[in-house]
Short mmCIF file of C-alpha atoms in Angstrom, two decimals:
data_model
loop_
_atom_site.label_atom_id
_atom_site.label_comp_id
_atom_site.label_asym_id
_atom_site.label_seq_id
_atom_site.Cartn_x
_atom_site.Cartn_y
_atom_site.Cartn_z
CA MET A 16 12.14 -63.29 16.46
CA THR A 17 8.70 -63.03 14.90
CA THR A 18 7.65 -60.61 12.22
CA MET A 19 4.22 -59.19 11.80
CA PRO A 20 2.51 -59.96 8.50
CA VAL A 21 2.23 -57.07 6.08
CA GLU A 22 -1.00 -56.56 4.39
CA HIS A 23 -0.37 -55.76 0.74
CA GLY A 24 -2.64 -53.32 -0.97
CA THR A 25 -3.06 -50.98 1.99
CA ARG A 26 -1.27 -47.71 2.14
CA LYS A 27 -0.32 -45.94 5.35
CA LYS A 28 -1.87 -42.50 5.56
CA ARG A 29 0.37 -39.60 6.05
CA ALA A 30 -0.19 -37.57 9.17
CA PRO A 31 -1.56 -34.06 8.37
CA GLN A 32 1.09 -31.41 8.57
CA GLY A 33 0.39 -28.10 10.17
CA LYS A 34 1.30 -24.68 9.01
CA PHE A 35 5.06 -24.00 8.91
CA ALA A 36 6.24 -22.10 11.96
CA ILE A 37 9.48 -20.17 12.02
CA PRO A 38 11.88 -21.49 14.65
CA ASP A 39 12.84 -19.36 17.57
CA GLY A 40 15.87 -17.18 16.82
CA TRP A 41 15.13 -17.13 13.07
CA ILE A 42 13.33 -14.49 10.93
CA ALA A 43 11.81 -14.53 7.48
CA ARG A 44 13.61 -12.63 4.72
CA GLY A 45 13.40 -12.34 0.94
CA PHE A 46 16.15 -12.05 -1.64
CA SER A 47 15.46 -11.01 -5.21
CA PHE A 48 17.79 -11.22 -8.21
CA GLU A 49 17.41 -10.40 -11.88
CA VAL A 50 18.43 -13.18 -14.22
CA GLU A 51 19.06 -13.25 -18.01
CA TRP A 52 16.70 -14.83 -20.43
CA PRO A 53 18.22 -18.19 -21.64
CA GLU A 54 20.00 -17.89 -25.01
CA ASP A 55 18.69 -21.35 -25.97
CA HIS A 56 15.23 -20.95 -27.52
CA GLU A 57 14.12 -24.29 -26.16
CA VAL A 58 14.92 -23.34 -22.59
CA ALA A 59 13.23 -19.92 -23.03
CA SER A 60 10.25 -21.63 -24.38
CA LEU A 61 10.24 -24.01 -21.40
CA VAL A 62 10.18 -20.98 -19.04
CA ARG A 63 7.18 -19.55 -20.83
CA SER A 64 5.53 -22.96 -20.68
CA GLN A 65 5.79 -22.88 -16.86
CA PHE A 66 3.87 -19.61 -16.90
CA GLY A 67 1.25 -21.00 -19.27
CA GLY A 68 0.84 -24.18 -17.19
CA ARG A 69 0.11 -22.13 -14.13
CA ARG A 70 -2.45 -20.05 -16.01
CA TYR A 71 -4.13 -23.17 -17.46
CA ALA A 72 -4.49 -24.86 -14.06
CA TYR A 73 -5.96 -21.67 -12.65
CA ASN A 74 -8.59 -21.36 -15.40
CA TRP A 75 -9.40 -25.08 -15.18
CA ALA A 76 -9.95 -24.98 -11.46
CA LEU A 77 -12.10 -21.81 -11.73
CA GLY A 78 -14.14 -23.58 -14.46
CA GLN A 79 -14.73 -26.45 -12.10
CA VAL A 80 -15.87 -24.18 -9.32
CA LYS A 81 -18.32 -22.36 -11.56
CA ALA A 82 -19.64 -25.69 -12.93
CA ASP A 83 -20.28 -26.93 -9.36
CA MET A 84 -22.06 -23.64 -8.50
CA ASP A 85 -24.31 -23.90 -11.56
CA ALA A 86 -25.04 -27.59 -10.79
CA ARG A 87 -26.04 -26.91 -7.20
CA LYS A 88 -28.60 -24.40 -8.44
CA ILE A 89 -30.32 -27.16 -10.38
CA VAL A 90 -29.61 -30.05 -7.96
CA PRO A 91 -29.18 -28.83 -4.43
CA THR A 92 -27.74 -32.18 -3.34
CA HIS A 93 -24.90 -31.92 -5.85
CA GLU A 94 -21.52 -32.68 -4.15
CA SER A 95 -19.11 -29.87 -4.97
CA VAL A 96 -15.34 -29.85 -4.62
CA LYS A 97 -14.12 -27.85 -1.53
CA TRP A 98 -12.49 -24.48 -2.18
CA ASN A 99 -9.05 -25.35 -0.80
CA LEU A 100 -5.74 -26.30 -2.33
CA TYR A 101 -5.85 -29.92 -1.28
CA SER A 102 -9.28 -30.73 -2.79
CA LEU A 103 -8.74 -28.78 -6.02
CA ARG A 104 -5.28 -30.29 -6.60
CA LYS A 105 -6.53 -33.78 -5.84
CA ARG A 106 -9.09 -33.40 -8.62
CA TRP A 107 -6.52 -31.99 -10.99
CA ASN A 108 -4.30 -34.98 -10.44
CA ALA A 109 -7.17 -37.31 -11.19
CA GLU A 110 -8.12 -35.55 -14.44
CA LYS A 111 -4.89 -34.08 -15.73
CA ALA A 112 -4.12 -37.04 -18.04
CA ALA A 113 -7.36 -36.55 -19.99
CA ILE A 114 -7.53 -32.70 -20.04
CA ALA A 115 -3.84 -31.95 -20.29
CA PRO A 116 -1.81 -34.82 -21.79
CA TRP A 117 1.24 -32.58 -21.97
CA TRP A 118 1.29 -31.97 -18.25
CA ALA A 119 4.59 -33.91 -17.78
CA GLU A 120 6.49 -31.26 -19.80
CA ASN A 121 6.15 -28.67 -16.99
CA SER A 122 6.90 -28.81 -13.25
CA LYS A 123 4.11 -29.91 -10.94
CA GLU A 124 4.71 -26.74 -9.05
CA ALA A 125 3.45 -24.69 -12.03
CA TYR A 126 -0.03 -26.25 -11.73
CA SER A 127 0.03 -26.18 -7.93
CA THR A 128 0.83 -22.45 -8.02
CA GLY A 129 -2.19 -21.67 -10.20
CA ILE A 130 -4.61 -23.70 -8.06
CA ALA A 131 -3.20 -22.17 -4.90
CA ASP A 132 -3.71 -18.66 -6.28
CA LEU A 133 -7.34 -19.54 -7.05
CA ALA A 134 -7.92 -20.90 -3.54
CA VAL A 135 -6.63 -17.59 -2.11
CA ALA A 136 -8.79 -15.57 -4.47
CA LEU A 137 -11.88 -17.62 -3.53
CA LYS A 138 -11.20 -17.20 0.17
CA ASN A 139 -10.74 -13.44 -0.19
CA TRP A 140 -14.03 -13.16 -2.05
CA SER A 141 -15.88 -15.29 0.52
CA ASP A 142 -14.42 -13.35 3.53
CA SER A 143 -15.22 -10.03 1.86
CA LYS A 144 -18.79 -11.12 1.21
CA LYS A 145 -19.24 -12.20 4.86
CA GLY A 146 -17.63 -8.97 6.19
CA LYS A 147 -14.61 -10.78 7.64
CA ARG A 148 -11.99 -9.12 5.36
CA LYS A 149 -10.89 -5.50 5.77
CA GLY A 150 -10.54 -3.21 2.79
CA GLY A 151 -12.64 -2.69 -0.29
CA LYS A 152 -14.98 -5.18 -1.78
CA VAL A 153 -13.43 -8.13 -3.50
CA GLY A 154 -15.04 -9.45 -6.63
CA PHE A 155 -15.45 -13.10 -7.69
CA PRO A 156 -12.30 -14.48 -9.47
CA LYS A 157 -12.21 -14.16 -13.29
CA PHE A 158 -10.49 -16.14 -15.98
CA ARG A 159 -7.04 -14.97 -16.79
CA CYS A 160 -5.58 -14.43 -20.28
CA ARG A 161 -2.00 -14.33 -21.49
CA ARG A 162 -2.02 -10.60 -22.15
CA LYS A 163 -3.09 -9.52 -18.67
CA ASP A 164 -1.92 -12.27 -16.45
CA GLN A 165 1.12 -11.83 -14.24
CA ALA A 166 3.60 -14.43 -15.41
CA ARG A 167 5.10 -16.19 -12.45
CA VAL A 168 5.50 -19.63 -10.85
CA ARG A 169 6.60 -20.71 -7.39
CA PHE A 170 8.79 -23.68 -6.62
CA THR A 171 8.78 -25.32 -3.21
CA THR A 172 10.32 -28.68 -3.98
CA GLY A 173 13.11 -29.88 -6.20
CA ALA A 174 16.56 -28.49 -6.92
CA ILE A 175 16.49 -24.90 -5.65
CA ARG A 176 19.96 -23.53 -4.94
CA VAL A 177 22.38 -20.62 -5.41
CA GLU A 178 25.58 -21.94 -6.95
CA PRO A 179 28.97 -21.15 -5.31
CA ASP A 180 30.13 -19.14 -8.30
CA ARG A 181 27.60 -16.46 -7.12
CA ARG A 182 26.32 -15.92 -10.63
CA THR A 183 24.15 -18.96 -11.26
CA VAL A 184 20.69 -19.95 -9.95
CA THR A 185 19.25 -23.44 -10.29
CA LEU A 186 15.51 -24.16 -10.45
CA PRO A 187 13.55 -27.38 -11.04
CA VAL A 188 12.85 -28.42 -14.74
CA VAL A 189 14.12 -25.00 -15.94
CA GLY A 190 17.71 -25.68 -14.97
CA THR A 191 20.38 -23.01 -14.44
CA LEU A 192 19.84 -19.32 -15.08
CA ARG A 193 22.56 -16.69 -15.25
CA SER A 194 22.13 -13.93 -12.69
CA LYS A 195 22.79 -10.30 -13.72
CA GLU A 196 23.86 -9.32 -10.16
CA ASN A 197 26.07 -11.02 -7.58
CA THR A 198 24.21 -13.39 -5.21
CA ARG A 199 26.83 -13.29 -2.45
CA ARG A 200 24.45 -11.72 0.09
CA LEU A 201 22.53 -14.98 0.08
CA GLU A 202 25.25 -17.46 -0.84
CA ARG A 203 27.32 -16.41 2.20
CA LEU A 204 24.49 -17.13 4.56
CA LEU A 205 23.74 -20.48 2.93
CA GLY A 206 27.40 -21.47 3.07
CA LYS A 207 27.59 -20.74 6.79
CA GLY A 208 24.32 -22.55 7.47
CA SER A 209 22.76 -19.34 8.71
CA ALA A 210 19.94 -19.42 6.09
CA ARG A 211 17.53 -21.90 4.62
CA VAL A 212 15.65 -21.54 1.33
CA LEU A 213 11.92 -22.36 1.62
CA ASN A 214 10.76 -21.48 -1.88
CA ALA A 215 11.72 -19.64 -5.10
CA THR A 216 9.49 -17.66 -7.41
CA LEU A 217 10.33 -17.14 -11.02
CA SER A 218 8.47 -14.07 -12.44
CA GLN A 219 8.46 -11.87 -15.55
CA ARG A 220 8.16 -8.10 -15.20
CA TRP A 221 8.69 -5.54 -17.93
CA GLY A 222 9.89 -8.30 -20.21
CA ARG A 223 12.67 -9.28 -17.77
CA LEU A 224 13.10 -12.36 -15.52
CA PHE A 225 13.41 -12.19 -11.74
CA VAL A 226 13.98 -14.91 -9.14
CA SER A 227 12.90 -14.28 -5.59
CA PHE A 228 13.87 -16.51 -2.70
CA GLY A 229 11.88 -16.91 0.46
CA CYS A 230 14.25 -17.84 3.27
CA ILE A 231 14.58 -18.02 7.01
CA VAL A 232 17.75 -16.51 8.46
CA GLN A 233 19.23 -16.64 11.88
CA ASN A 234 18.59 -13.43 13.80
CA HIS A 235 21.74 -12.45 15.71
CA PRO A 236 21.39 -10.11 18.64
CA ARG A 237 21.67 -6.46 17.78
CA SER A 238 22.47 -3.49 19.91
CA MET A 239 19.73 -0.90 20.55
CA PRO A 240 20.14 2.54 18.94
CA ALA A 241 21.40 5.46 20.94
CA ASN A 242 18.52 7.95 20.24
CA GLU A 243 15.28 7.53 22.15
CA ARG A 244 12.17 8.61 20.29
CA ALA A 245 11.14 10.15 16.98
CA GLY A 246 7.87 11.15 15.28
CA VAL A 247 7.58 10.56 11.56
CA ASP A 248 5.12 12.47 9.40
CA LEU A 249 4.70 11.17 5.86
CA GLY A 250 3.70 13.47 3.07
CA MET A 251 3.98 14.37 -0.56
CA ARG A 252 5.99 17.56 -0.46
CA SER A 253 8.61 15.69 1.66
CA LEU A 254 8.60 11.96 1.85
CA ALA A 255 9.12 12.13 5.66
CA THR A 256 9.56 14.88 8.24
CA ILE A 257 11.21 13.53 11.41
CA ALA A 258 11.27 15.23 14.80
CA ASP A 259 13.29 13.50 17.64
CA THR A 260 13.65 14.15 21.32
CA ASP A 261 16.92 16.03 20.85
CA GLY A 262 15.08 18.75 18.93
CA ASN A 263 16.33 17.83 15.53
CA ILE A 264 14.06 18.30 12.50
CA ILE A 265 14.98 16.23 9.50
CA GLU A 266 13.23 16.34 6.15
CA VAL A 267 13.60 13.49 3.59
CA PRO A 268 12.97 14.64 0.09
CA ASN A 269 10.32 12.92 -2.00
CA PRO A 270 11.83 11.64 -5.28
CA ALA A 271 8.45 11.74 -7.05
CA PRO A 272 9.70 9.54 -9.97
CA LEU A 273 6.43 9.53 -11.85
CA ARG A 274 6.22 13.29 -11.88
CA ALA A 275 9.86 13.49 -13.12
CA THR A 276 9.24 11.16 -16.01
CA LEU A 277 5.70 12.22 -16.89
CA THR A 278 6.70 14.33 -19.84
CA LYS A 279 8.73 11.41 -21.32
CA ARG A 280 5.94 8.94 -20.64
CA ARG A 281 3.48 11.13 -22.61
CA ARG A 282 5.84 11.43 -25.58
CA VAL A 283 6.61 7.70 -25.55
CA GLY A 284 2.87 6.93 -25.25
CA ARG A 285 2.17 8.98 -28.29
CA GLN A 286 4.93 7.21 -30.19
CA LEU A 287 3.42 3.79 -29.14
CA SER A 288 -0.06 4.75 -30.37
CA ARG A 289 1.34 5.63 -33.85
CA ARG A 290 3.15 2.29 -34.24
CA ILE A 291 1.57 -0.80 -35.85
CA PRO A 292 1.03 -3.54 -33.22
CA GLY A 293 3.42 -6.42 -33.76
CA SER A 294 5.93 -4.34 -35.72
CA ARG A 295 9.51 -3.71 -34.68
CA GLY A 296 8.84 -0.07 -33.95
CA HIS A 297 5.90 -1.02 -31.70
CA SER A 298 8.13 -3.34 -29.71
CA ALA A 299 10.79 -0.64 -29.39
CA ALA A 300 8.32 1.97 -28.14
CA LYS A 301 6.80 -0.57 -25.73
CA ALA A 302 10.25 -1.32 -24.34
CA LYS A 303 10.91 2.45 -23.78
CA LEU A 304 7.70 2.77 -21.79
CA ALA A 305 8.56 -0.35 -19.78
CA ARG A 306 11.96 1.13 -18.97
CA LEU A 307 10.37 4.27 -17.55
CA ASP A 308 8.03 2.17 -15.48
CA ARG A 309 10.82 0.07 -14.17
CA ARG A 310 12.84 3.14 -13.20
CA CYS A 311 9.92 4.64 -11.22
CA VAL A 312 9.41 1.42 -9.27
CA ASN A 313 13.12 1.08 -8.43
CA LEU A 314 13.36 4.65 -7.24
CA ARG A 315 10.37 4.24 -4.99
CA GLN A 316 11.76 1.06 -3.52
CA GLN A 317 15.15 2.58 -2.93
CA ALA A 318 13.70 5.73 -1.21
CA SER A 319 11.40 3.73 1.15
CA HIS A 320 14.13 1.13 2.06
CA GLN A 321 16.77 3.76 2.77
CA LEU A 322 14.34 5.71 4.94
CA THR A 323 13.13 2.75 6.98
CA THR A 324 16.55 1.28 7.42
CA TRP A 325 17.97 4.58 8.68
CA LEU A 326 15.02 5.02 11.09
CA GLU A 327 15.38 1.46 12.43
CA GLU A 328 19.16 1.95 13.02
CA THR A 329 18.86 5.36 14.60
CA TYR A 330 15.91 5.39 17.00
CA ARG A 331 14.65 3.05 19.60
CA GLU A 332 11.02 4.11 19.44
CA ILE A 333 9.30 5.44 16.33
CA VAL A 334 5.81 6.90 16.18
CA ILE A 335 4.09 6.82 12.81
CA GLU A 336 0.61 7.76 11.71
CA ASP A 337 -2.18 5.42 10.58
CA LEU A 338 -2.89 6.73 7.05
CA ASP A 339 -6.00 5.92 5.17
CA LEU A 340 -4.57 6.24 1.61
CA ALA A 341 -7.81 5.35 -0.08
CA ALA A 342 -9.62 8.17 1.67
CA MET A 343 -6.73 10.56 0.91
CA LYS A 344 -7.17 9.82 -2.80
CA LYS A 345 -10.89 10.32 -2.75
CA SER A 346 -10.54 13.61 -0.84
CA MET A 347 -8.23 15.00 -3.57
CA GLY A 348 -10.30 16.84 -6.10
CA ARG A 349 -7.84 17.02 -8.99
CA ARG A 350 -6.49 14.03 -10.75
CA ALA A 351 -2.90 15.35 -10.37
CA PHE A 352 -3.29 15.35 -6.60
CA ARG A 353 -4.48 11.75 -6.57
CA ARG A 354 -1.61 10.84 -8.80
CA SER A 355 0.84 12.45 -6.35
CA VAL A 356 -0.49 10.23 -3.53
CA SER A 357 0.18 7.11 -5.56
CA ASP A 358 3.52 8.42 -6.65
CA ALA A 359 4.78 8.92 -3.06
CA ALA A 360 3.97 5.28 -2.23
CA LEU A 361 3.36 6.05 1.43
CA GLY A 362 1.84 2.65 2.00
CA ARG A 363 5.33 1.02 1.77
CA VAL A 364 6.81 2.71 4.85
CA ARG A 365 4.78 1.26 7.65
CA PRO A 366 5.09 -2.52 6.63
CA GLN A 367 8.87 -2.12 5.99
CA ILE A 368 9.59 -0.35 9.25
CA THR A 369 7.51 -2.93 11.18
CA TYR A 370 9.38 -6.01 10.00
CA LYS A 371 12.76 -4.32 10.32
CA MET A 372 12.18 -3.20 13.89
CA ALA A 373 11.03 -6.76 14.65
CA TRP A 374 14.60 -7.85 14.00
CA ARG A 375 15.60 -5.99 17.17
CA GLY A 376 12.59 -7.26 19.09
CA THR A 377 10.68 -3.88 18.96
CA GLN A 378 7.77 -2.45 17.01
CA PRO A 379 6.63 1.01 15.97
CA THR A 380 4.03 2.91 17.71
CA VAL A 381 1.06 3.75 15.53
CA ALA A 382 -0.91 6.87 16.38
CA ASP A 383 -4.69 6.96 16.24
CA ARG A 384 -6.04 7.46 12.73
CA TRP A 385 -8.28 10.28 13.91
CA PHE A 386 -5.51 12.18 15.63
CA ALA A 387 -5.31 15.54 13.85
CA SER A 388 -1.49 15.80 14.01
CA SER A 389 -1.13 18.50 11.40
CA GLN A 390 -4.07 20.67 12.54
CA ILE A 391 -3.38 20.96 16.26
CA HIS A 392 -0.74 23.54 17.14
CA HIS A 393 2.08 21.91 19.05
CA GLY A 394 2.84 25.09 20.91
CA CYS A 395 -0.50 26.13 22.44
CA GLY A 396 -2.88 23.27 21.36
CA CYS A 397 -5.34 25.40 19.31
CA ARG A 398 -6.62 24.38 15.96
CA LEU A 399 -4.52 25.93 13.11
CA ILE A 400 -6.27 27.90 10.38
CA ALA A 401 -5.75 27.26 6.63
CA LYS A 402 -7.39 28.94 3.72
CA HIS A 403 -6.91 25.93 1.47
CA LYS A 404 -6.80 22.28 2.42
CA LEU A 405 -3.26 21.72 1.08
CA ASP A 406 -1.56 24.81 2.45
CA LYS A 407 1.89 24.11 3.91
CA MET A 408 1.97 27.17 6.20
CA LEU A 409 -0.83 27.44 8.69
CA VAL A 410 -1.77 30.25 11.10
CA CYS A 411 -2.22 29.90 14.84
CA ALA A 412 -5.60 31.21 16.03
CA VAL A 413 -4.15 32.43 19.33
CA THR A 414 -0.66 33.78 18.57
CA ALA A 415 -1.23 34.42 14.81
CA GLU A 416 2.19 32.91 14.08
CA LEU A 417 2.99 30.92 10.95
CA VAL A 418 3.41 27.18 11.50
CA ASP A 419 4.85 24.63 9.15
CA ARG A 420 2.27 21.88 8.72
CA ASP A 421 4.77 18.95 8.33
CA VAL A 422 7.02 20.02 11.20
CA ASN A 423 4.06 20.55 13.51
CA ALA A 424 2.73 17.10 12.66
CA ALA A 425 6.07 15.44 13.34
CA LEU A 426 6.36 17.22 16.75
CA ASN A 427 2.83 16.07 17.68
CA LEU A 428 3.58 12.50 16.65
CA ARG A 429 6.72 12.57 18.71
CA ASP A 430 4.87 13.52 21.88
CA TRP A 431 1.87 11.24 21.21
CA PRO A 432 -0.13 10.21 23.25
CA ASP A 433 0.97 12.68 25.96
CA ARG A 434 -0.79 15.50 24.14
CA ALA A 435 -3.83 13.57 22.96
CA SER A 436 -7.22 12.72 24.52
CA CYS A 437 -10.46 11.39 23.15
CA GLY A 438 -12.67 14.01 21.47
CA SER A 439 -16.42 14.20 21.24
CA VAL A 440 -16.67 12.33 17.89
CA GLY A 441 -14.06 9.70 18.67
CA ALA A 442 -11.26 11.85 17.37
CA THR A 443 -8.01 11.85 19.29
CA ALA A 444 -7.33 15.54 19.98
CA PRO A 445 -6.81 17.64 23.03
CA PHE A 446 -9.56 19.87 24.42
CA VAL A 447 -8.52 23.49 24.11
CA PRO A 448 -10.70 26.07 25.95
CA GLY A 449 -10.94 29.31 24.11
CA PRO A 450 -12.75 32.59 24.10
CA SER A 451 -16.49 32.74 23.48
CA PHE A 452 -17.28 35.30 20.80
CA ASP A 453 -21.00 34.52 20.38
CA GLY A 454 -22.05 33.97 23.96
CA THR A 455 -21.68 30.14 24.09
CA ASP A 456 -19.31 28.12 26.17
CA GLY A 457 -16.07 26.59 24.92
CA GLY A 458 -17.67 23.24 24.11
CA SER A 459 -20.35 24.45 21.68
CA ASP A 460 -20.20 23.73 17.96
CA ALA A 461 -19.81 27.39 16.81
CA LEU A 462 -17.49 29.19 14.51
CA GLY A 463 -16.13 31.45 17.17
CA THR A 464 -15.17 28.76 19.70
CA TRP A 465 -11.73 27.15 19.52
CA ARG A 466 -11.92 23.51 20.33
CA ALA A 467 -9.69 21.07 18.51
CA ASP A 468 -12.29 18.33 18.15
CA VAL A 469 -14.99 20.60 16.64
CA ARG A 470 -15.34 20.44 12.87
CA PRO A 471 -15.63 23.73 10.93
CA LEU A 472 -19.01 24.85 9.58
CA PRO A 473 -19.94 23.66 6.04
CA ARG A 474 -19.36 26.00 3.10
CA ARG A 475 -23.00 26.70 2.59
CA CYS A 476 -22.81 29.68 4.95
CA ALA A 477 -23.16 32.96 3.09
CA PHE A 478 -20.39 35.62 3.03
CA ARG A 479 -20.54 39.35 3.32
CA GLY A 480 -23.19 41.07 1.21
CA GLU A 481 -24.67 37.65 0.18
CA ALA A 482 -28.38 36.95 0.61
CA ARG A 483 -29.44 33.36 0.41
CA THR A 484 -33.07 32.31 -0.13
CA GLU A 485 -34.03 28.91 1.16
CA PRO A 486 -37.40 27.16 1.21
CA GLY A 487 -38.95 26.81 4.66
CA ASN A 488 -40.09 23.17 4.13
CA GLY A 489 -36.56 22.04 3.19
CA ARG A 490 -37.56 20.53 -0.16
CA GLY A 491 -36.54 21.76 -3.55
CA THR A 492 -34.94 25.02 -4.68
CA PRO A 493 -37.33 28.04 -5.32
CA ARG A 494 -37.38 29.55 -8.78
CA ARG A 495 -35.83 32.96 -9.33
CA GLY A 496 -38.27 35.64 -8.20
CA ALA A 497 -40.51 33.26 -6.24
CA THR A 498 -41.99 34.67 -3.07
CA GLY A 499 -44.10 33.23 -0.19
CA SER A 500 -44.57 33.04 3.46
CA GLY A 501 -42.45 29.81 3.60
CA LEU A 502 -39.31 31.57 2.40
CA THR A 503 -36.74 33.16 4.72
CA THR A 504 -33.80 35.34 3.79
CA ARG A 505 -30.63 35.16 5.80
CA VAL A 506 -28.54 38.33 5.89
CA HIS A 507 -25.03 37.79 7.27
CA SER A 508 -23.00 40.55 8.75
CA VAL A 509 -19.29 40.22 9.67
CA ALA A 510 -17.87 41.23 12.96
CA THR A 511 -14.04 41.69 13.01
CA VAL A 512 -12.15 40.89 16.17
CA SER A 513 -10.38 44.07 17.27
CA LYS A 514 -7.12 42.56 18.32
CA LEU A 515 -5.58 39.15 18.87
CA PRO A 516 -2.31 38.24 20.49
CA GLY A 517 0.46 38.41 17.88
CA ASP A 518 -1.07 41.13 15.76
CA ASP A 519 1.87 43.37 16.49
CA GLU A 520 4.17 40.96 14.77
CA ILE A 521 1.96 40.37 11.71
CA PRO A 522 -0.12 43.40 10.71
CA PRO A 523 -3.61 42.75 9.27
CA GLY A 524 -3.73 42.25 5.51
CA SER A 525 -0.01 41.35 5.43
CA ASP A 526 1.31 39.60 2.28
CA GLN A 527 3.36 37.21 4.34
CA PRO A 528 2.73 33.55 3.18
CA GLY A 529 0.21 31.80 5.29
CA HIS A 530 -1.33 34.96 6.81
CA ARG A 531 -5.03 35.31 6.11
CA GLY A 532 -5.78 38.71 7.61
CA PRO A 533 -7.91 39.49 10.62
CA LEU A 534 -10.12 36.81 12.14
CA ARG A 535 -13.84 37.14 11.12
CA VAL A 536 -16.84 35.78 12.92
CA GLY A 537 -20.20 35.39 11.25
CA VAL A 538 -23.29 36.73 13.00
CA VAL A 539 -26.68 35.55 11.65
CA GLU A 540 -29.73 37.74 11.51
CA GLU A 541 -32.94 36.11 10.34
CA GLY A 542 -36.18 37.71 9.23
CA PRO A 543 -39.00 37.29 6.78
CA SER A 544 -38.37 38.13 3.14
#
């Protein structure tokens, strides 16, 4: 038997590993537990040291990237480090003994977490600059300070386990931490071999410690729900309005935790402003404010999880709307309205219901973003009339009946896309032929025609008895009393429709909520001033 000579001094290169793929029959799940701060001051200081090490590595790597960018401006041939985790971490390992001689006191995962966060931030900025990333514009990463940085560190190697006593969590370097809640929902799966821990994240929020486990869990077959289809309309008055194929209408109340605690928050905020920073009273007032914040977050999470879990267990097919929350906030004029959109946390529902339905092998149906579900009458297909943008009760232009906005939207979503077709401006809305009050056909962009994909006229139209003077050249606003041949005066007269279907049930001028009186159509007469 002959042996091949081994060349000393040469190292065998490790084969590159691809991205981790979840095996078939397994799903990704997360488990989060609140843990107590260690009573030993040295261990508590070690936990804070992990957070500081992550922040130090992030700032160091960002400094290296900025230095390379400045050097390339002077010397175009300067060789810069690549903006990825492997290259940045390789340089960190080569220089950590000189720049951070205390590096051995912390886990290597603390530094790796900071560098990985910077690599993600740089990629997001680069993709946003090139137009490859959806959403708002992403700025270049900034240095992080202790006061504003989110304290957290992620462990992927080492001793990561949940102890059999179901009250203890073990992490690398930090050691054991006492859990405030029972960990049996994860420990049972680990004991049966039905789950595998991939990573653990130790974070600090509101002055408390939390440990989150990223796991893969075996997905056992589940039976399909009995009910067929449901449309879900999300809103701020009610968190969700649900209409199913059996004709049931279910409204889920919106907890609105921020609105409920807003008075207390203002009082505690005033107390905090009167305290001396660093004093015991300042710390107590800050803890009160953090307690209110924590309660708001927990109530939102509970409401969204209860809603999405019930929907996933009840209906086979769920139709939800594609909301543009950023546009909703911008369209709200008052600050209180914009606060209500954020307080409802409508953006949580769609991701949660998507991954929960994936456990059964299904996925929700997302209606088109431009489908006017709340403005198209489910009964006759006309566009509903509202005096104000946020009115709950709308009026049908054909039957003059009162229609609940949320219920009508849920019914339209339930029947989507059977009742939808592409409109003239890319909007998904049915074409509704209607009467022609001004001598034009049903497809013209006029106030008196009823077509669901036609936008209303802008508010610059004058009302009864109003004379508006406009310059003929379209530039500038004439001074008061100015005259000239280039000025025209528009005098608007109002023609009232004599009778519409449904006027017998709701008389003109009724005080019933949602009724706006008789329909009025503007007729324009132009002439020289």
